[in-house]
PDB file of C-alpha atoms in Angstrom:
ATOM      1  CA  GLU A  92     -10.490 -44.151  -5.495  1.00 57.00           C
ATOM      2  CA  PRO A  93     -12.201 -45.188  -2.226  1.00 65.00           C
ATOM      3  CA  GLY A  94     -10.263 -44.296   0.915  1.00 69.00           C
ATOM      4  CA  ALA A  95      -7.770 -42.112  -0.971  1.00 73.00           C
ATOM      5  CA  GLY A  96      -9.420 -38.748  -0.186  1.00 71.00           C
ATOM      6  CA  THR A  97     -10.101 -35.760  -2.352  1.00 67.00           C
ATOM      7  CA  THR A  98      -7.761 -33.125  -3.726  1.00 64.00           C
ATOM      8  CA  VAL A  99      -9.115 -29.726  -4.686  1.00 62.00           C
ATOM      9  CA  LYS A 100      -7.201 -27.048  -6.568  1.00 59.00           C
ATOM     10  CA  LEU A 101      -8.456 -23.461  -6.681  1.00 55.00           C
ATOM     11  CA  TYR A 102      -7.270 -21.031  -9.345  1.00 50.00           C
ATOM     12  CA  PHE A 103      -7.844 -17.297  -8.919  1.00 47.00           C
ATOM     13  CA  PRO A 104      -7.292 -15.131 -12.008  1.00 46.00           C
ATOM     14  CA  ARG A 105      -6.652 -11.442 -11.736  1.00 44.00           C
ATOM     15  CA  CYS A 106      -9.479  -8.925 -12.037  1.00 43.00           C
ATOM     16  CA  LEU A 107     -10.031  -7.872 -15.636  1.00 45.00           C
ATOM     17  CA  ASP A 108     -11.887  -4.590 -15.245  1.00 48.00           C
ATOM     18  CA  PHE A 109     -10.146  -2.800 -12.379  1.00 47.00           C
ATOM     19  CA  PRO A 110      -6.723  -1.128 -12.408  1.00 43.00           C
ATOM     20  CA  ALA A 111      -3.781  -2.973 -10.946  1.00 39.00           C
ATOM     21  CA  ALA A 112      -2.344  -2.019  -7.580  1.00 38.00           C
ATOM     22  CA  ALA A 113      -0.870   1.460  -7.344  1.00 36.00           C
ATOM     23  CA  ALA A 114       2.378   2.083  -9.195  1.00 32.00           C
ATOM     24  CA  SER A 115       4.096   2.529  -5.829  1.00 35.00           C
ATOM     25  CA  GLY A 116       5.054  -1.109  -6.151  1.00 40.00           C
ATOM     26  CA  GLY A 117       3.184  -2.158  -3.024  1.00 43.00           C
ATOM     27  CA  ASP A 118       0.289  -4.531  -3.110  1.00 47.00           C
ATOM     28  CA  SER A 119      -3.106  -3.488  -1.888  1.00 43.00           C
ATOM     29  CA  SER A 120      -3.188  -6.097   0.861  1.00 43.00           C
ATOM     30  CA  ARG A 121      -3.324  -3.920   3.957  1.00 45.00           C
ATOM     31  CA  GLU A 122      -2.613  -0.397   2.748  1.00 50.00           C
ATOM     32  CA  GLU A 123      -6.183   0.798   3.176  1.00 58.00           C
ATOM     33  CA  ARG A 124      -8.285  -1.019   5.751  1.00 69.00           C
ATOM     34  CA  GLY A 125     -11.990  -0.500   5.758  1.00 74.00           C
ATOM     35  CA  ARG A 126     -13.747   1.712   8.243  1.00 82.00           C
ATOM     36  CA  GLY A 127     -16.917  -0.293   8.582  1.00 89.00           C
ATOM     37  CA  GLU A 128     -18.288   0.381   5.103  1.00 93.00           C
ATOM     38  CA  ARG A 129     -21.489  -1.584   4.558  1.00 96.00           C
ATOM     39  CA  ILE A 130     -21.011  -3.816   1.536  1.00 97.00           C
ATOM     40  CA  LEU A 131     -23.869  -5.853   0.124  1.00 98.00           C
ATOM     41  CA  VAL A 132     -22.999  -9.339  -1.097  1.00 98.00           C
ATOM     42  CA  VAL A 133     -25.430 -11.133  -3.414  1.00 98.00           C
ATOM     43  CA  GLU A 134     -24.124 -14.571  -4.368  1.00 96.00           C
ATOM     44  CA  ASP A 135     -26.013 -17.831  -4.861  1.00 95.00           C
ATOM     45  CA  GLU A 136     -23.000 -20.105  -4.284  1.00 94.00           C
ATOM     46  CA  PRO A 137     -22.723 -20.427  -0.481  1.00 95.00           C
ATOM     47  CA  LEU A 138     -18.977 -21.163  -0.360  1.00 95.00           C
ATOM     48  CA  VAL A 139     -18.168 -18.211  -2.631  1.00 94.00           C
ATOM     49  CA  ALA A 140     -20.425 -15.951  -0.543  1.00 96.00           C
ATOM     50  CA  LEU A 141     -18.833 -17.062   2.721  1.00 96.00           C
ATOM     51  CA  GLN A 142     -15.310 -16.535   1.406  1.00 95.00           C
ATOM     52  CA  LEU A 143     -16.163 -13.067   0.086  1.00 96.00           C
ATOM     53  CA  GLN A 144     -17.817 -12.208   3.403  1.00 96.00           C
ATOM     54  CA  SER A 145     -14.768 -13.419   5.321  1.00 95.00           C
ATOM     55  CA  ASP A 146     -12.374 -11.437   3.104  1.00 95.00           C
ATOM     56  CA  LEU A 147     -14.396  -8.237   3.400  1.00 96.00           C
ATOM     57  CA  GLU A 148     -14.849  -8.536   7.152  1.00 96.00           C
ATOM     58  CA  SER A 149     -11.160  -9.288   7.697  1.00 94.00           C
ATOM     59  CA  ASP A 150     -10.425  -5.970   5.972  1.00 93.00           C
ATOM     60  CA  GLY A 151     -12.720  -4.023   8.308  1.00 94.00           C
ATOM     61  CA  HIS A 152     -15.936  -3.863   6.276  1.00 96.00           C
ATOM     62  CA  HIS A 153     -19.437  -4.771   7.415  1.00 97.00           C
ATOM     63  CA  VAL A 154     -21.143  -7.272   5.112  1.00 97.00           C
ATOM     64  CA  VAL A 155     -24.836  -6.830   4.405  1.00 98.00           C
ATOM     65  CA  GLY A 156     -26.128 -10.314   3.626  1.00 96.00           C
ATOM     66  CA  PRO A 157     -24.946 -12.346   1.962  1.00 97.00           C
ATOM     67  CA  ALA A 158     -28.142 -12.764  -0.021  1.00 97.00           C
ATOM     68  CA  GLY A 159     -28.481 -15.997  -1.961  1.00 96.00           C
ATOM     69  CA  ASP A 160     -31.286 -15.113  -4.350  1.00 97.00           C
ATOM     70  CA  LEU A 161     -33.046 -12.236  -6.084  1.00 97.00           C
ATOM     71  CA  SER A 162     -35.835 -11.706  -3.531  1.00 97.00           C
ATOM     72  CA  GLU A 163     -33.436 -11.694  -0.573  1.00 97.00           C
ATOM     73  CA  GLY A 164     -31.102  -9.311  -2.406  1.00 97.00           C
ATOM     74  CA  MET A 165     -33.940  -6.953  -3.304  1.00 98.00           C
ATOM     75  CA  ALA A 166     -35.165  -6.919   0.304  1.00 98.00           C
ATOM     76  CA  LEU A 167     -31.697  -5.961   1.548  1.00 98.00           C
ATOM     77  CA  VAL A 168     -31.262  -3.216  -1.063  1.00 97.00           C
ATOM     78  CA  GLN A 169     -34.618  -1.731  -0.133  1.00 95.00           C
ATOM     79  CA  LYS A 170     -34.232  -1.781   3.661  1.00 96.00           C
ATOM     80  CA  GLU A 171     -30.491  -1.515   4.428  1.00 96.00           C
ATOM     81  CA  ASP A 172     -27.982   1.304   4.286  1.00 96.00           C
ATOM     82  CA  ILE A 173     -25.395   0.167   1.752  1.00 96.00           C
ATOM     83  CA  ASP A 174     -22.142   1.831   0.712  1.00 95.00           C
ATOM     84  CA  ALA A 175     -21.190  -0.587  -2.106  1.00 96.00           C
ATOM     85  CA  ALA A 176     -22.040  -4.039  -3.447  1.00 97.00           C
ATOM     86  CA  PHE A 177     -20.679  -7.209  -5.016  1.00 97.00           C
ATOM     87  CA  ILE A 178     -23.447  -8.947  -6.950  1.00 96.00           C
ATOM     88  CA  ASP A 179     -23.439 -12.153  -8.934  1.00 94.00           C
ATOM     89  CA  VAL A 180     -25.113 -11.852 -12.329  1.00 91.00           C
ATOM     90  CA  SER A 181     -26.717 -15.275 -12.379  1.00 90.00           C
ATOM     91  CA  LEU A 182     -28.864 -16.168  -9.383  1.00 92.00           C
ATOM     92  CA  GLY A 183     -30.179 -19.610 -10.243  1.00 89.00           C
ATOM     93  CA  ASP A 184     -32.881 -19.144 -12.883  1.00 90.00           C
ATOM     94  CA  GLU A 185     -32.878 -15.355 -12.442  1.00 92.00           C
ATOM     95  CA  THR A 186     -30.447 -12.501 -12.951  1.00 91.00           C
ATOM     96  CA  SER A 187     -29.543  -9.731 -10.552  1.00 94.00           C
ATOM     97  CA  ALA A 188     -30.641  -6.995 -12.994  1.00 94.00           C
ATOM     98  CA  GLN A 189     -33.370  -5.700 -10.651  1.00 97.00           C
ATOM     99  CA  ILE A 190     -30.868  -5.399  -7.815  1.00 97.00           C
ATOM    100  CA  ALA A 191     -28.434  -3.580 -10.108  1.00 96.00           C
ATOM    101  CA  ASP A 192     -31.153  -1.154 -11.201  1.00 96.00           C
ATOM    102  CA  GLN A 193     -31.977  -0.375  -7.553  1.00 97.00           C
ATOM    103  CA  LEU A 194     -28.299   0.223  -6.795  1.00 97.00           C
ATOM    104  CA  LEU A 195     -27.982   2.513  -9.815  1.00 95.00           C
ATOM    105  CA  ALA A 196     -31.081   4.464  -8.770  1.00 95.00           C
ATOM    106  CA  ARG A 197     -29.563   4.962  -5.305  1.00 95.00           C
ATOM    107  CA  ARG A 198     -26.131   5.807  -6.772  1.00 94.00           C
ATOM    108  CA  ILE A 199     -24.499   2.959  -4.868  1.00 95.00           C
ATOM    109  CA  PRO A 200     -21.307   1.692  -6.533  1.00 94.00           C
ATOM    110  CA  PHE A 201     -21.260  -2.005  -7.353  1.00 95.00           C
ATOM    111  CA  VAL A 202     -19.491  -4.631  -9.375  1.00 94.00           C
ATOM    112  CA  PHE A 203     -20.805  -7.746 -11.036  1.00 92.00           C
ATOM    113  CA  ALA A 204     -18.823 -10.723  -9.762  1.00 90.00           C
ATOM    114  CA  THR A 205     -19.259 -13.410 -12.364  1.00 85.00           C
ATOM    115  CA  GLY A 206     -17.637 -16.557 -13.629  1.00 76.00           C
ATOM    116  CA  TYR A 207     -19.395 -16.591 -16.962  1.00 70.00           C
ATOM    117  CA  THR A 208     -20.166 -14.540 -19.996  1.00 69.00           C
ATOM    118  CA  ASP A 209     -23.600 -14.165 -18.417  1.00 68.00           C
ATOM    119  CA  VAL A 210     -23.488 -10.380 -18.715  1.00 68.00           C
ATOM    120  CA  LEU A 211     -25.160 -11.006 -22.069  1.00 75.00           C
ATOM    121  CA  MET A 212     -28.193 -12.079 -20.028  1.00 80.00           C
ATOM    122  CA  LEU A 213     -28.455  -8.530 -18.691  1.00 84.00           C
ATOM    123  CA  PRO A 214     -30.289  -5.587 -20.218  1.00 89.00           C
ATOM    124  CA  GLU A 215     -28.100  -3.445 -22.476  1.00 89.00           C
ATOM    125  CA  HIS A 216     -27.717  -0.610 -19.928  1.00 90.00           C
ATOM    126  CA  LEU A 217     -26.084  -2.981 -17.411  1.00 90.00           C
ATOM    127  CA  ARG A 218     -23.582  -4.603 -19.752  1.00 86.00           C
ATOM    128  CA  THR A 219     -20.973  -1.915 -19.154  1.00 85.00           C
ATOM    129  CA  VAL A 220     -21.040  -2.189 -15.360  1.00 88.00           C
ATOM    130  CA  PRO A 221     -17.586  -3.209 -14.077  1.00 88.00           C
ATOM    131  CA  ARG A 222     -17.072  -6.946 -13.665  1.00 89.00           C
ATOM    132  CA  LEU A 223     -14.870  -8.989 -11.395  1.00 90.00           C
ATOM    133  CA  ALA A 224     -14.095 -12.354 -12.985  1.00 88.00           C
ATOM    134  CA  LYS A 225     -14.534 -15.430 -10.813  1.00 87.00           C
ATOM    135  CA  PRO A 226     -12.618 -16.959  -9.359  1.00 88.00           C
ATOM    136  CA  TYR A 227     -10.857 -13.970  -7.837  1.00 89.00           C
ATOM    137  CA  ALA A 228      -8.200 -13.371  -5.189  1.00 91.00           C
ATOM    138  CA  ILE A 229      -8.353 -11.211  -2.083  1.00 92.00           C
ATOM    139  CA  ASP A 230      -6.139  -8.554  -3.702  1.00 93.00           C
ATOM    140  CA  ASP A 231      -8.707  -8.268  -6.496  1.00 93.00           C
ATOM    141  CA  ILE A 232     -11.444  -7.719  -3.905  1.00 93.00           C
ATOM    142  CA  ARG A 233      -9.316  -5.076  -2.199  1.00 93.00           C
ATOM    143  CA  ARG A 234      -8.702  -3.211  -5.464  1.00 92.00           C
ATOM    144  CA  VAL A 235     -12.430  -3.161  -6.170  1.00 92.00           C
ATOM    145  CA  VAL A 236     -13.261  -1.879  -2.693  1.00 92.00           C
ATOM    146  CA  GLN A 237     -10.545   0.775  -2.889  1.00 89.00           C
ATOM    147  CA  GLY A 238     -12.095   1.876  -6.189  1.00 88.00           C
ATOM    148  CA  PHE A 239     -15.482   2.126  -4.468  1.00 85.00           C
ATOM    149  CA  LEU A 240     -14.017   4.213  -1.659  1.00 79.00           C
ATOM    150  CA  ARG A 241     -12.183   6.574  -4.023  1.00 81.00           C
ATOM    151  CA  ALA A 242     -15.365   7.067  -6.056  1.00 74.00           C
ATOM    152  CA  SER A 243     -17.488   7.992  -3.039  1.00 66.00           C
TER     153      SER A 243
END
């Protein structure tokens, strides 16, 4: 209706592939702040990328990128020091499989952040990589990062 404005509702489901917050009963919100870990973000939706960047930086991490397409993501993987990565599966008409393969070759932990069943678009060897279902909440991001840090 003209002149009435716009209402937007955002729903953030929990992460499906990462363990819940520690059994201590506390949430993961500020228990473990980052120490400047360099986290690559590859996401073709600008608002999603900016929110993820903001969330990571507010927790003390350094964001590499965000990269909005395959070529930009590949360039960052090849030239930057990266400690971990969040990568979208679907990047327009392409997938992030090449980026994932580079991260695997360098033994850099990563998660596919995806809102679809688009993991079926990936080669078989990448279909078991952990996924973070979009939309996600900041506590989900924190759990993923804490998993990265424990694994390294």
